Amino acid sequence: MGIYLHEMKRGRMGLLAWGCVIGGMIALCLLLYPELTKEGASIQAAIESMGTFTAAFGADRLNYAELMGFYGIYGGCMLGIGGIFYAAVLGTGMLEKEEREHTAEFLLTHPVSRSQVVTEKLLAMISQMLLLNGMVILLSVVSFCIIGEKPDWHDFFLFHGAQIVMQFEILCICFGISAFLKKGATSAGIGIAAALYFLGVFGNITEKAEFVTYITPYTYADGANVIPAGELDIKLVMLGMVYAVIGLIAAYGKYTRKDIC
Amino acid sequence: MENIINIQNLTKYYGKHRGIEDLSLSVRKGEIFGFIGPNGAGKSTTIRAMMGLLIPTAGKVEIFGLSVREHKTDILRRIGYMPSETTFYSGMRVSEVIRFSAGLYGKDCREEAGCLCERLKLDMKKKVEELSLGNRKKVGIICAFQHEADLYILDEPTSGLDPLMQKEFFSLVREKSGGGAAVFLSSHILSEIRRYCHRAAIVRDGHLIVEDDVKTICHSSAKRVTIQGIEEVPGIQAKDVIRGEGSVSFLYNGTMSELIRALQGLAVEDLTITEPDLEETFLHFYEGGKR
């Protein structure tokens, strides 16, 4: 597991930074929650009158003044956006960086098969993604304790579970893309994450864009869909996993055959 | 003697661009084999094919009697490889890079690595990106030599090393070769090939030009004839003619009796006939024998 440990070590600073920023921002919002709920009703009314913005951020389906509604909206923004950017940049860079930094020759002239390299890097990415979500969950739970609020644990873990599934899907798709790239992974990753996020927002705004529900994982992972429903849309999750598997097949298929120059 | 490396009709195209065409060569156990060619000749392509970094368009590469395509991991476990350009992961110390490399071979090479670091005078605590080119090369040498390999593939190993370290490096190579390992050495430095290699191959424009004992490569080409007292080549087949003041020098491929007959009656003051060194042979082959 030398490559796995090597990647975990190399990714630790990025993981710490992203975890602190995303978790920190959610924690900050939660710490402000008691103050904000004092204005609860008036804020909710103001939000509901914001037209498309209301729908865009799911505030038409979640109650801002309630803890889980509040958490779904803010968590959906911070972790939803931050999480998919982290997953996309991690995924697109994992294989590409070896060629961009010219370390591929060093690594691949050792007695390791290409598929072993792909597998250990994939496991390292999944581990880092889980640790990121773990950090966010921990900071959220600590914040709940500080403000003296108890979340609906079913909705809380359902939301986080959905976020993890979404990040895993994006991780795998981007990982598949990474096998084809020799450089430019970070830009590609950011572009993909942004595109999927905006497709999700777009889908929230208008019902005419139903097709986006089959493209972006944002639909099945959006707190505004998951929390009111109390469950995940399994069909969309399965479709997302199909995309993920295609990404993984592409990663293994391409990387095991690629010429390393 | 068994062949450690057996390459047959190796061909690789990068799209339309020719990498190497129809290359066949073999390297025996315990042999130090030189691999020479100008830039773009196909040396890197050949080495990459041996290391499993690329898939050939045609032909086969066998190492230790196994196909590289099918048994890459088993083969690489027994190879010590040194690339021409050493790029390591940034932010790692020398000791970490060496340990990471040893770990991938599944071996604990700390003792051997320590000896090599001392021998090559390398500070293990330094970060690799802070090292000079020569010191980075030393890290490459340690990674290649720390685990006991049966074959060493070294791509321009001494470029960047000072003369003292070059000497140390070659004593290391000779030790390993003496111990039964084969060494495949790609180099531009012909004096190294002449001094240390048993056999060599010259490639140019993606093709193998010659593969033979180093001594024979030197022998089989023309002799260099230098005559003092005349400036004209007296009616014989001569190549690479260099005229000086009252002297002429040329490469001569014909018989000695024909040369002696041609020189009779001329005002020859001094006559020197020498084996051309590998530089001349090399250039002769590099330029396709044309000047």
Coordinates of C-alpha atoms in Angstrom, one line a residue:
Chain A
M1 CA 0.0 0.0 0.0
G2 CA 3.0 2.2 -0.6
I3 CA 1.3 4.4 -3.2
Y4 CA -1.9 4.7 -1.0
L5 CA 0.1 6.0 1.9
H6 CA 2.2 8.2 -0.3
E7 CA -0.9 9.9 -1.7
M8 CA -2.5 10.2 1.7
K9 CA 0.6 12.0 2.9
R10 CA 0.7 14.3 -0.1
G11 CA -2.9 15.2 0.1
R12 CA -3.0 16.0 3.8
M13 CA -2.5 19.7 3.6
G14 CA -5.2 20.1 0.9
L15 CA -7.6 18.0 2.9
L16 CA -7.0 20.0 6.1
A17 CA -7.5 23.3 4.2
W18 CA -10.7 22.3 2.5
G19 CA -12.1 20.6 5.6
C20 CA -11.4 23.6 7.8
V21 CA -12.8 26.1 5.3
I22 CA -16.0 24.1 4.4
G23 CA -16.6 22.9 8.0
G24 CA -15.6 26.2 9.4
M25 CA -18.0 28.1 7.3
I26 CA -20.9 25.8 8.1
A27 CA -20.0 26.0 11.8
L28 CA -20.0 29.8 11.6
C29 CA -23.4 29.8 10.1
L30 CA -24.7 27.4 12.8
L31 CA -23.2 29.6 15.5
L32 CA -25.2 32.5 14.1
Y33 CA -28.4 30.4 13.8
P34 CA -29.8 31.4 17.2
E35 CA -29.5 35.1 16.3
L36 CA -30.9 34.6 12.9
T37 CA -34.0 32.6 14.1
K38 CA -35.0 35.6 16.3
E39 CA -35.8 37.3 13.0
G40 CA -37.0 33.9 11.7
A41 CA -40.4 34.7 10.3
S42 CA -39.5 37.9 8.7
I43 CA -36.4 36.5 7.1
Q44 CA -38.3 33.5 5.8
A45 CA -40.9 35.8 4.2
A46 CA -38.1 37.9 2.6
I47 CA -36.5 34.8 1.2
E48 CA -39.7 33.4 -0.2
S49 CA -40.2 36.6 -2.1
M50 CA -36.9 36.5 -3.9
G51 CA -38.4 34.7 -6.9
T52 CA -36.0 32.5 -8.8
F53 CA -33.3 32.9 -6.2
T54 CA -35.6 31.3 -3.7
A55 CA -35.9 28.2 -5.9
A56 CA -32.3 28.2 -6.9
F57 CA -31.1 27.7 -3.3
G58 CA -33.9 25.4 -2.3
A59 CA -35.4 27.9 0.0
D60 CA -38.8 27.3 -1.5
R61 CA -38.8 23.7 -0.1
L62 CA -36.9 24.3 3.1
N63 CA -37.8 26.4 6.0
Y64 CA -35.0 28.8 6.8
A65 CA -36.3 29.3 10.3
E66 CA -36.1 25.7 11.2
L67 CA -32.8 24.0 12.1
M68 CA -32.8 21.4 9.4
G69 CA -34.1 23.8 6.8
F70 CA -31.4 26.2 7.8
Y71 CA -28.8 23.5 7.7
G72 CA -30.0 22.2 4.4
I73 CA -29.7 25.6 2.8
Y74 CA -26.3 26.6 4.2
G75 CA -24.9 23.1 4.2
G76 CA -26.2 22.7 0.7
C77 CA -24.2 25.8 -0.3
M78 CA -21.0 25.2 1.6
L79 CA -20.6 21.5 1.4
G80 CA -22.5 21.1 -1.8
I81 CA -20.3 23.5 -3.7
G82 CA -17.1 23.0 -1.7
G83 CA -17.5 19.2 -1.7
I84 CA -17.9 18.9 -5.4
F85 CA -15.0 21.2 -6.2
Y86 CA -12.8 19.2 -3.8
A87 CA -13.9 16.0 -5.4
A88 CA -13.5 17.3 -9.0
V89 CA -10.0 18.8 -8.4
L90 CA -8.9 15.7 -6.5
G91 CA -10.3 13.4 -9.2
T92 CA -9.0 15.1 -12.3
G93 CA -5.5 15.7 -10.8
M94 CA -4.8 12.2 -9.4
L95 CA -3.5 10.6 -12.5
E96 CA -2.7 13.7 -14.5
K97 CA -0.3 15.2 -12.0
E98 CA 2.2 12.3 -12.4
E99 CA 2.6 13.2 -16.1
R100 CA 2.4 17.0 -15.5
E101 CA 5.1 16.9 -12.8
H102 CA 7.1 14.2 -14.8
T103 CA 7.0 11.8 -11.9
A104 CA 5.2 9.1 -13.9
E105 CA 8.4 7.7 -15.2
F106 CA 9.8 7.4 -11.7
L107 CA 6.7 5.7 -10.3
L108 CA 5.9 3.4 -13.3
T109 CA 9.4 2.0 -13.7
H110 CA 9.0 0.3 -10.3
P111 CA 7.5 -3.1 -10.0
V112 CA 3.9 -1.9 -9.8
S113 CA 1.2 -2.6 -12.3
R114 CA -0.8 0.2 -13.8
S115 CA -4.0 -1.2 -12.3
Q116 CA -2.3 -1.3 -8.9
V117 CA -1.4 2.4 -9.2
V118 CA -5.0 3.2 -10.3
T119 CA -6.5 1.2 -7.4
E120 CA -4.3 2.6 -4.7
K121 CA -4.8 6.2 -5.9
L122 CA -8.6 5.6 -6.1
L123 CA -8.6 4.3 -2.5
A124 CA -6.6 7.3 -1.4
M125 CA -9.0 9.7 -3.0
I126 CA -12.0 8.0 -1.4
S127 CA -10.3 8.0 2.0
Q128 CA -9.6 11.7 1.7
M129 CA -13.1 12.4 0.6
L130 CA -14.6 10.5 3.6
L131 CA -12.2 12.3 5.9
L132 CA -13.3 15.7 4.5
N133 CA -16.9 14.8 5.2
G134 CA -16.0 13.5 8.6
M135 CA -14.3 16.8 9.5
V136 CA -17.4 18.7 8.3
I137 CA -19.8 16.4 10.2
L138 CA -17.6 16.8 13.4
L139 CA -17.5 20.6 13.2
S140 CA -21.3 20.6 12.6
V141 CA -22.0 18.4 15.6
V142 CA -19.7 20.5 17.8
S143 CA -21.6 23.6 16.6
F144 CA -25.0 22.0 17.4
C145 CA -23.7 21.3 20.9
I146 CA -22.5 24.9 21.3
I147 CA -25.8 26.4 20.3
G148 CA -27.7 23.9 22.2
E149 CA -29.7 22.6 19.3
K150 CA -30.4 18.9 18.5
P151 CA -30.8 18.2 14.8
D152 CA -33.1 15.6 13.3
W153 CA -30.4 12.9 13.1
H154 CA -32.2 11.0 10.4
D155 CA -32.3 14.0 8.1
F156 CA -28.8 15.1 9.1
F157 CA -27.2 11.8 8.1
L158 CA -29.4 11.4 5.1
F159 CA -28.2 14.8 3.8
H160 CA -24.6 14.0 4.5
G161 CA -24.9 10.5 3.0
A162 CA -26.4 12.1 -0.2
Q163 CA -23.5 14.5 -0.3
I164 CA -20.9 11.7 0.0
V165 CA -22.6 9.8 -2.8
M166 CA -22.6 12.9 -5.0
Q167 CA -18.9 13.6 -4.3
F168 CA -18.1 9.9 -5.0
E169 CA -19.9 10.1 -8.4
I170 CA -18.0 13.3 -9.4
L171 CA -14.7 11.8 -8.1
C172 CA -15.1 8.8 -10.3
I173 CA -16.1 10.7 -13.4
C174 CA -13.2 13.1 -13.0
F175 CA -10.8 10.3 -12.2
G176 CA -11.8 8.8 -15.6
I177 CA -11.1 12.1 -17.3
S178 CA -7.7 12.3 -15.5
A179 CA -6.5 9.2 -17.2
F180 CA -6.7 11.0 -20.6
L181 CA -5.1 14.3 -19.5
K182 CA -1.4 15.2 -19.5
K183 CA -2.0 18.6 -18.1
G184 CA -4.8 21.1 -17.3
A185 CA -6.5 18.9 -14.8
T186 CA -7.3 21.6 -12.2
S187 CA -9.0 23.8 -14.8
A188 CA -11.0 20.8 -16.2
G189 CA -12.0 19.8 -12.6
I190 CA -13.2 23.2 -11.7
G191 CA -15.1 23.5 -15.0
I192 CA -16.9 20.2 -14.5
A193 CA -17.8 21.0 -10.9
A194 CA -19.1 24.4 -11.8
A195 CA -21.1 23.1 -14.8
L196 CA -22.7 20.4 -12.7
Y197 CA -23.5 22.8 -9.9
F198 CA -25.1 25.4 -12.3
L199 CA -27.1 22.6 -14.0
G200 CA -28.5 21.8 -10.6
V201 CA -29.4 25.4 -9.9
F202 CA -30.9 25.6 -13.3
G203 CA -33.0 22.5 -12.6
N204 CA -34.2 24.1 -9.4
I205 CA -35.3 27.3 -11.1
T206 CA -37.4 25.8 -13.9
E207 CA -39.4 22.7 -14.3
K208 CA -38.9 22.7 -18.0
A209 CA -35.3 21.6 -17.4
E210 CA -36.2 18.2 -16.2
F211 CA -33.5 16.6 -18.3
V212 CA -30.8 18.0 -16.0
T213 CA -32.0 15.7 -13.2
Y214 CA -30.5 12.9 -15.2
I215 CA -27.2 14.7 -15.7
T216 CA -26.2 16.4 -12.5
P217 CA -25.9 14.6 -9.1
Y218 CA -26.9 17.9 -7.5
T219 CA -30.6 16.9 -7.9
Y220 CA -30.5 13.8 -5.8
A221 CA -28.1 15.2 -3.3
D222 CA -29.6 18.7 -2.9
G223 CA -30.7 19.2 0.7
A224 CA -33.8 20.9 -0.5
N225 CA -34.9 17.6 -2.2
V226 CA -33.5 15.1 0.3
I227 CA -34.6 16.7 3.6
P228 CA -38.3 17.3 2.8
A229 CA -38.6 13.9 1.1
G230 CA -36.9 12.1 4.0
E231 CA -35.2 9.7 1.5
L232 CA -33.0 9.6 -1.5
D233 CA -34.3 9.1 -5.0
I234 CA -32.8 5.7 -5.5
K235 CA -33.3 5.7 -9.3
L236 CA -31.2 8.9 -9.7
V237 CA -28.6 7.6 -7.3
M238 CA -28.3 4.4 -9.4
L239 CA -28.0 6.5 -12.6
G240 CA -25.3 8.5 -10.9
M241 CA -23.5 5.3 -9.9
V242 CA -23.6 4.1 -13.5
Y243 CA -21.8 7.4 -14.5
A244 CA -19.3 6.7 -11.7
V245 CA -18.6 3.1 -12.9
I246 CA -18.2 4.4 -16.5
G247 CA -15.6 6.9 -15.1
L248 CA -13.8 4.1 -13.3
I249 CA -13.8 1.8 -16.3
A250 CA -12.4 4.7 -18.4
A251 CA -9.7 5.3 -15.8
Y252 CA -8.5 1.7 -15.7
G253 CA -8.9 1.1 -19.4
K254 CA -7.0 4.2 -20.5
Y255 CA -4.3 4.2 -17.9
T256 CA -3.3 0.5 -18.3
R257 CA -2.8 1.1 -22.1
K258 CA -1.3 4.6 -22.2
D259 CA 2.2 5.3 -23.4
I260 CA 4.1 7.2 -20.8
C261 CA 6.6 9.5 -22.5
Chain B
M1 CA 25.3 -17.8 -22.3
E2 CA 21.7 -16.9 -21.8
N3 CA 20.3 -13.7 -23.1
I4 CA 19.0 -11.3 -20.3
I5 CA 17.5 -8.9 -22.9
N6 CA 16.2 -10.2 -26.2
I7 CA 14.6 -7.6 -28.5
Q8 CA 13.3 -8.7 -31.8
N9 CA 12.0 -6.5 -34.6
L10 CA 11.0 -3.7 -32.2
T11 CA 9.0 -1.1 -33.9
K12 CA 7.2 1.9 -32.4
Y13 CA 5.4 4.7 -34.1
Y14 CA 4.0 7.7 -32.3
G15 CA 1.1 8.4 -34.8
K16 CA 3.0 8.9 -38.0
H17 CA 6.3 9.8 -36.3
R18 CA 8.9 7.1 -36.3
G19 CA 10.2 6.1 -32.9
I20 CA 12.2 3.0 -33.7
E21 CA 12.0 0.5 -36.6
D22 CA 12.8 -3.1 -36.7
L23 CA 15.4 -3.1 -33.9
S24 CA 16.8 -6.4 -32.8
L25 CA 19.5 -6.8 -30.2
S26 CA 20.4 -9.0 -27.2
V27 CA 22.3 -8.6 -24.0
R28 CA 24.0 -11.4 -22.1
K29 CA 24.3 -12.1 -18.4
G30 CA 27.2 -10.3 -16.8
E31 CA 27.7 -8.1 -19.8
I32 CA 28.0 -4.3 -19.9
F33 CA 26.3 -3.3 -23.1
G34 CA 26.6 0.2 -24.6
F35 CA 23.7 1.9 -26.5
I36 CA 24.7 4.9 -28.6
G37 CA 22.9 7.2 -30.9
P38 CA 22.3 10.8 -31.7
N39 CA 19.2 12.6 -30.3
G40 CA 16.1 11.4 -31.8
A41 CA 17.6 8.1 -32.9
G42 CA 15.2 6.0 -30.9
K43 CA 17.3 5.3 -27.7
S44 CA 14.6 6.5 -25.3
T45 CA 11.9 4.7 -27.2
T46 CA 13.9 1.4 -26.9
I47 CA 14.4 1.9 -23.2
R48 CA 10.8 2.8 -22.6
A49 CA 9.7 -0.3 -24.4
M50 CA 12.0 -2.4 -22.2
M51 CA 10.6 -0.8 -19.1
G52 CA 7.0 -1.3 -20.1
L53 CA 6.3 2.5 -20.3
L54 CA 5.0 2.1 -23.8
I55 CA 3.4 -0.6 -25.9
P56 CA 5.4 -1.4 -29.1
T57 CA 3.6 -1.1 -32.5
A58 CA 5.3 -4.4 -33.5
G59 CA 8.0 -6.8 -32.4
K60 CA 8.7 -8.3 -29.0
V61 CA 10.8 -7.4 -26.0
E62 CA 11.8 -10.2 -23.6
I63 CA 13.7 -9.8 -20.4
F64 CA 14.8 -12.8 -18.3
G65 CA 13.1 -14.9 -20.9
L66 CA 9.7 -13.3 -20.1
S67 CA 7.6 -11.0 -22.3
V68 CA 7.6 -7.4 -21.0
R69 CA 4.0 -7.0 -22.0
E70 CA 2.8 -10.0 -19.9
H71 CA 5.2 -10.1 -17.0
K72 CA 6.1 -6.5 -16.5
T73 CA 5.8 -6.4 -12.7
D74 CA 7.9 -9.5 -12.3
I75 CA 10.6 -8.2 -14.6
L76 CA 10.7 -4.7 -13.1
R77 CA 11.3 -6.3 -9.7
R78 CA 14.7 -7.5 -10.9
I79 CA 15.7 -4.3 -12.7
G80 CA 17.5 -1.3 -11.4
Y81 CA 16.6 1.7 -13.6
M82 CA 18.1 5.1 -13.9
P83 CA 16.3 7.6 -16.2
S84 CA 18.2 10.3 -18.0
E85 CA 16.1 13.1 -16.4
T86 CA 15.4 12.5 -12.7
T87 CA 12.2 14.1 -11.5
F88 CA 11.1 13.2 -8.0
Y89 CA 8.0 14.2 -6.0
S90 CA 8.4 17.7 -4.6
G91 CA 8.5 18.2 -0.9
M92 CA 10.2 14.9 -0.2
R93 CA 13.6 14.4 1.4
V94 CA 16.2 12.2 -0.1
S95 CA 15.7 9.6 2.5
E96 CA 11.9 9.6 1.9
V97 CA 12.3 9.2 -1.9
I98 CA 14.8 6.3 -1.4
R99 CA 12.6 4.6 1.2
F100 CA 9.5 5.0 -1.1
S101 CA 11.4 3.4 -3.9
A102 CA 12.6 0.5 -1.8
G103 CA 9.1 0.0 -0.5
L104 CA 7.8 -0.4 -4.0
Y105 CA 10.3 -3.2 -4.5
G106 CA 9.0 -4.7 -1.2
K107 CA 12.5 -4.6 0.3
D108 CA 14.2 -3.0 3.2
C109 CA 17.3 -1.5 1.6
R110 CA 18.3 0.9 4.4
E111 CA 21.7 -0.5 4.9
E112 CA 22.6 -0.6 1.3
A113 CA 21.2 2.9 0.7
G114 CA 23.2 4.2 3.6
C115 CA 26.4 2.8 2.2
L116 CA 25.7 4.2 -1.2
C117 CA 24.9 7.6 0.2
E118 CA 28.2 7.7 2.0
R119 CA 30.0 6.5 -1.1
L120 CA 28.4 9.1 -3.3
K121 CA 28.6 11.8 -0.6
L122 CA 24.9 12.6 -0.6
D123 CA 23.1 14.3 2.3
M124 CA 20.0 12.2 3.0
K125 CA 18.2 14.9 4.9
K126 CA 18.0 17.4 2.1
K127 CA 14.8 18.0 0.1
V128 CA 15.1 16.8 -3.5
E129 CA 14.1 20.0 -5.1
E130 CA 17.0 21.8 -3.3
L131 CA 19.5 19.4 -4.9
S132 CA 21.7 20.3 -7.8
L133 CA 21.4 18.2 -11.0
G134 CA 24.4 16.1 -10.1
N135 CA 23.0 15.3 -6.6
R136 CA 19.6 14.5 -8.1
K137 CA 21.4 12.0 -10.3
K138 CA 22.9 10.5 -7.2
V139 CA 19.5 9.9 -5.8
G140 CA 18.6 8.2 -9.1
I141 CA 21.7 6.0 -8.8
I142 CA 20.8 5.0 -5.2
C143 CA 17.2 4.1 -6.2
A144 CA 18.6 2.0 -9.0
F145 CA 21.4 0.2 -7.1
Q146 CA 20.0 -0.1 -3.5
H147 CA 18.0 -3.3 -4.2
E148 CA 19.9 -6.2 -5.7
A149 CA 19.0 -6.3 -9.3
D150 CA 19.8 -8.8 -12.1
L151 CA 19.8 -6.1 -14.8
Y152 CA 20.6 -2.4 -14.7
I153 CA 19.2 -0.1 -17.3
L154 CA 21.0 3.2 -17.1
D155 CA 20.0 6.1 -19.4
E156 CA 22.9 8.7 -19.6
P157 CA 23.8 8.0 -16.0
T158 CA 26.9 10.2 -15.7
S159 CA 25.6 13.4 -17.2
G160 CA 25.9 16.0 -14.4
L161 CA 28.3 14.0 -12.3
D162 CA 31.7 15.3 -11.5
P163 CA 34.7 13.1 -12.6
L164 CA 35.3 11.7 -9.2
M165 CA 31.7 10.6 -8.9
Q166 CA 31.8 9.2 -12.5
K167 CA 34.7 7.0 -11.4
E168 CA 32.8 5.9 -8.3
F169 CA 29.7 5.2 -10.4
F170 CA 31.6 3.0 -12.8
S171 CA 33.3 1.1 -10.1
L172 CA 29.8 0.4 -8.8
V173 CA 28.7 -0.8 -12.3
R174 CA 31.7 -3.1 -12.6
E175 CA 31.0 -4.6 -9.1
K176 CA 27.4 -5.4 -10.2
S177 CA 28.5 -6.7 -13.5
G178 CA 31.2 -8.8 -11.8
G179 CA 28.5 -10.2 -9.6
G180 CA 26.6 -11.5 -12.6
A181 CA 24.2 -8.7 -13.4
A182 CA 23.8 -7.4 -16.9
V183 CA 24.1 -3.7 -17.5
F184 CA 22.5 -1.8 -20.4
L185 CA 24.1 1.6 -20.6
S186 CA 22.8 4.3 -22.9
S187 CA 25.4 7.1 -23.3
H188 CA 26.6 9.9 -25.4
I189 CA 30.1 9.7 -23.8
L190 CA 32.0 7.5 -26.1
S191 CA 35.1 7.1 -23.9
E192 CA 32.8 5.5 -21.3
I193 CA 31.4 3.0 -23.9
R194 CA 34.9 2.2 -25.0
R195 CA 36.4 1.8 -21.6
Y196 CA 33.6 0.0 -19.8
C197 CA 31.4 -1.8 -22.3
H198 CA 31.9 -5.3 -23.7
R199 CA 29.5 -4.9 -26.5
A200 CA 27.6 -2.0 -28.0
A201 CA 24.9 -1.0 -30.5
I202 CA 24.7 2.1 -32.5
V203 CA 21.3 3.4 -33.6
R204 CA 20.5 6.2 -36.0
D205 CA 17.2 7.5 -37.4
G206 CA 15.3 4.7 -35.7
H207 CA 17.4 1.9 -37.0
L208 CA 20.1 -0.3 -35.7
I209 CA 23.4 0.4 -37.5
V210 CA 25.7 -2.0 -35.8
E211 CA 25.7 -4.4 -32.8
D212 CA 29.0 -6.0 -32.0
D213 CA 31.9 -6.2 -29.5
V214 CA 33.3 -2.7 -28.9
K215 CA 36.7 -3.9 -30.1
T216 CA 35.3 -5.2 -33.3
I217 CA 33.3 -2.0 -34.0
C218 CA 36.6 -0.1 -33.8
H219 CA 38.5 -2.7 -35.9
S220 CA 36.0 -3.2 -38.6
S221 CA 35.9 0.3 -39.8
A222 CA 38.7 1.9 -41.9
K223 CA 42.2 2.6 -40.6
R224 CA 43.3 6.2 -40.2
V225 CA 46.4 6.9 -42.3
T226 CA 48.4 10.0 -41.7
I227 CA 51.2 10.8 -44.2
Q228 CA 53.7 13.6 -43.7
G229 CA 55.4 14.9 -46.8
I230 CA 52.6 14.8 -49.3
E231 CA 49.3 16.6 -49.5
E232 CA 47.5 14.6 -52.1
V233 CA 45.8 11.3 -51.7
P234 CA 47.6 9.1 -54.3
G235 CA 44.8 7.6 -56.4
I236 CA 43.2 5.3 -53.8
Q237 CA 39.8 5.1 -52.2
A238 CA 40.1 7.5 -49.2
K239 CA 37.4 9.0 -47.0
D240 CA 37.3 11.8 -44.6
V241 CA 40.4 13.4 -46.1
I242 CA 42.1 16.1 -44.0
R243 CA 44.8 18.1 -45.6
G244 CA 47.4 20.1 -43.6
E245 CA 50.6 21.9 -44.4
G246 CA 52.7 19.2 -45.9
S247 CA 50.5 16.4 -44.7
V248 CA 47.4 14.5 -45.4
S249 CA 45.2 12.3 -43.3
F250 CA 42.4 10.0 -44.4
L251 CA 40.3 6.9 -43.6
Y252 CA 41.4 3.9 -45.7
N253 CA 39.4 0.7 -46.1
G254 CA 41.4 -1.1 -48.7
T255 CA 44.3 -3.6 -48.5
M256 CA 47.7 -2.6 -47.1
S257 CA 49.5 -3.9 -50.2
E258 CA 47.4 -1.6 -52.4
L259 CA 48.3 1.4 -50.2
I260 CA 52.0 0.6 -50.2
R261 CA 51.9 0.3 -54.0
A262 CA 50.2 3.7 -54.3
L263 CA 52.7 5.3 -52.0
Q264 CA 55.8 4.0 -53.8
G265 CA 57.8 6.8 -55.4
L266 CA 56.2 9.6 -53.4
A267 CA 58.0 11.9 -51.0
V268 CA 56.7 10.2 -47.9
E269 CA 58.5 11.5 -44.8
D270 CA 56.4 9.8 -42.2
L271 CA 53.6 7.4 -42.2
T272 CA 51.2 6.6 -39.3
I273 CA 48.5 4.0 -39.4
T274 CA 46.1 3.8 -36.4
E275 CA 42.8 2.2 -35.4
P276 CA 40.2 4.9 -35.5
D277 CA 38.8 5.5 -32.1
L278 CA 35.2 5.1 -31.2
E279 CA 34.6 8.8 -31.8
E280 CA 35.5 8.5 -35.4
T281 CA 33.5 5.3 -35.9
F282 CA 30.6 6.9 -34.1
L283 CA 30.7 10.0 -36.2
H284 CA 31.2 7.9 -39.3
F285 CA 28.0 6.0 -38.5
Y286 CA 26.2 9.0 -37.2
E287 CA 26.7 10.9 -40.4
G288 CA 26.0 7.8 -42.5
G289 CA 29.7 7.6 -43.5
K290 CA 29.4 10.9 -45.4
R291 CA 31.5 14.0 -44.8

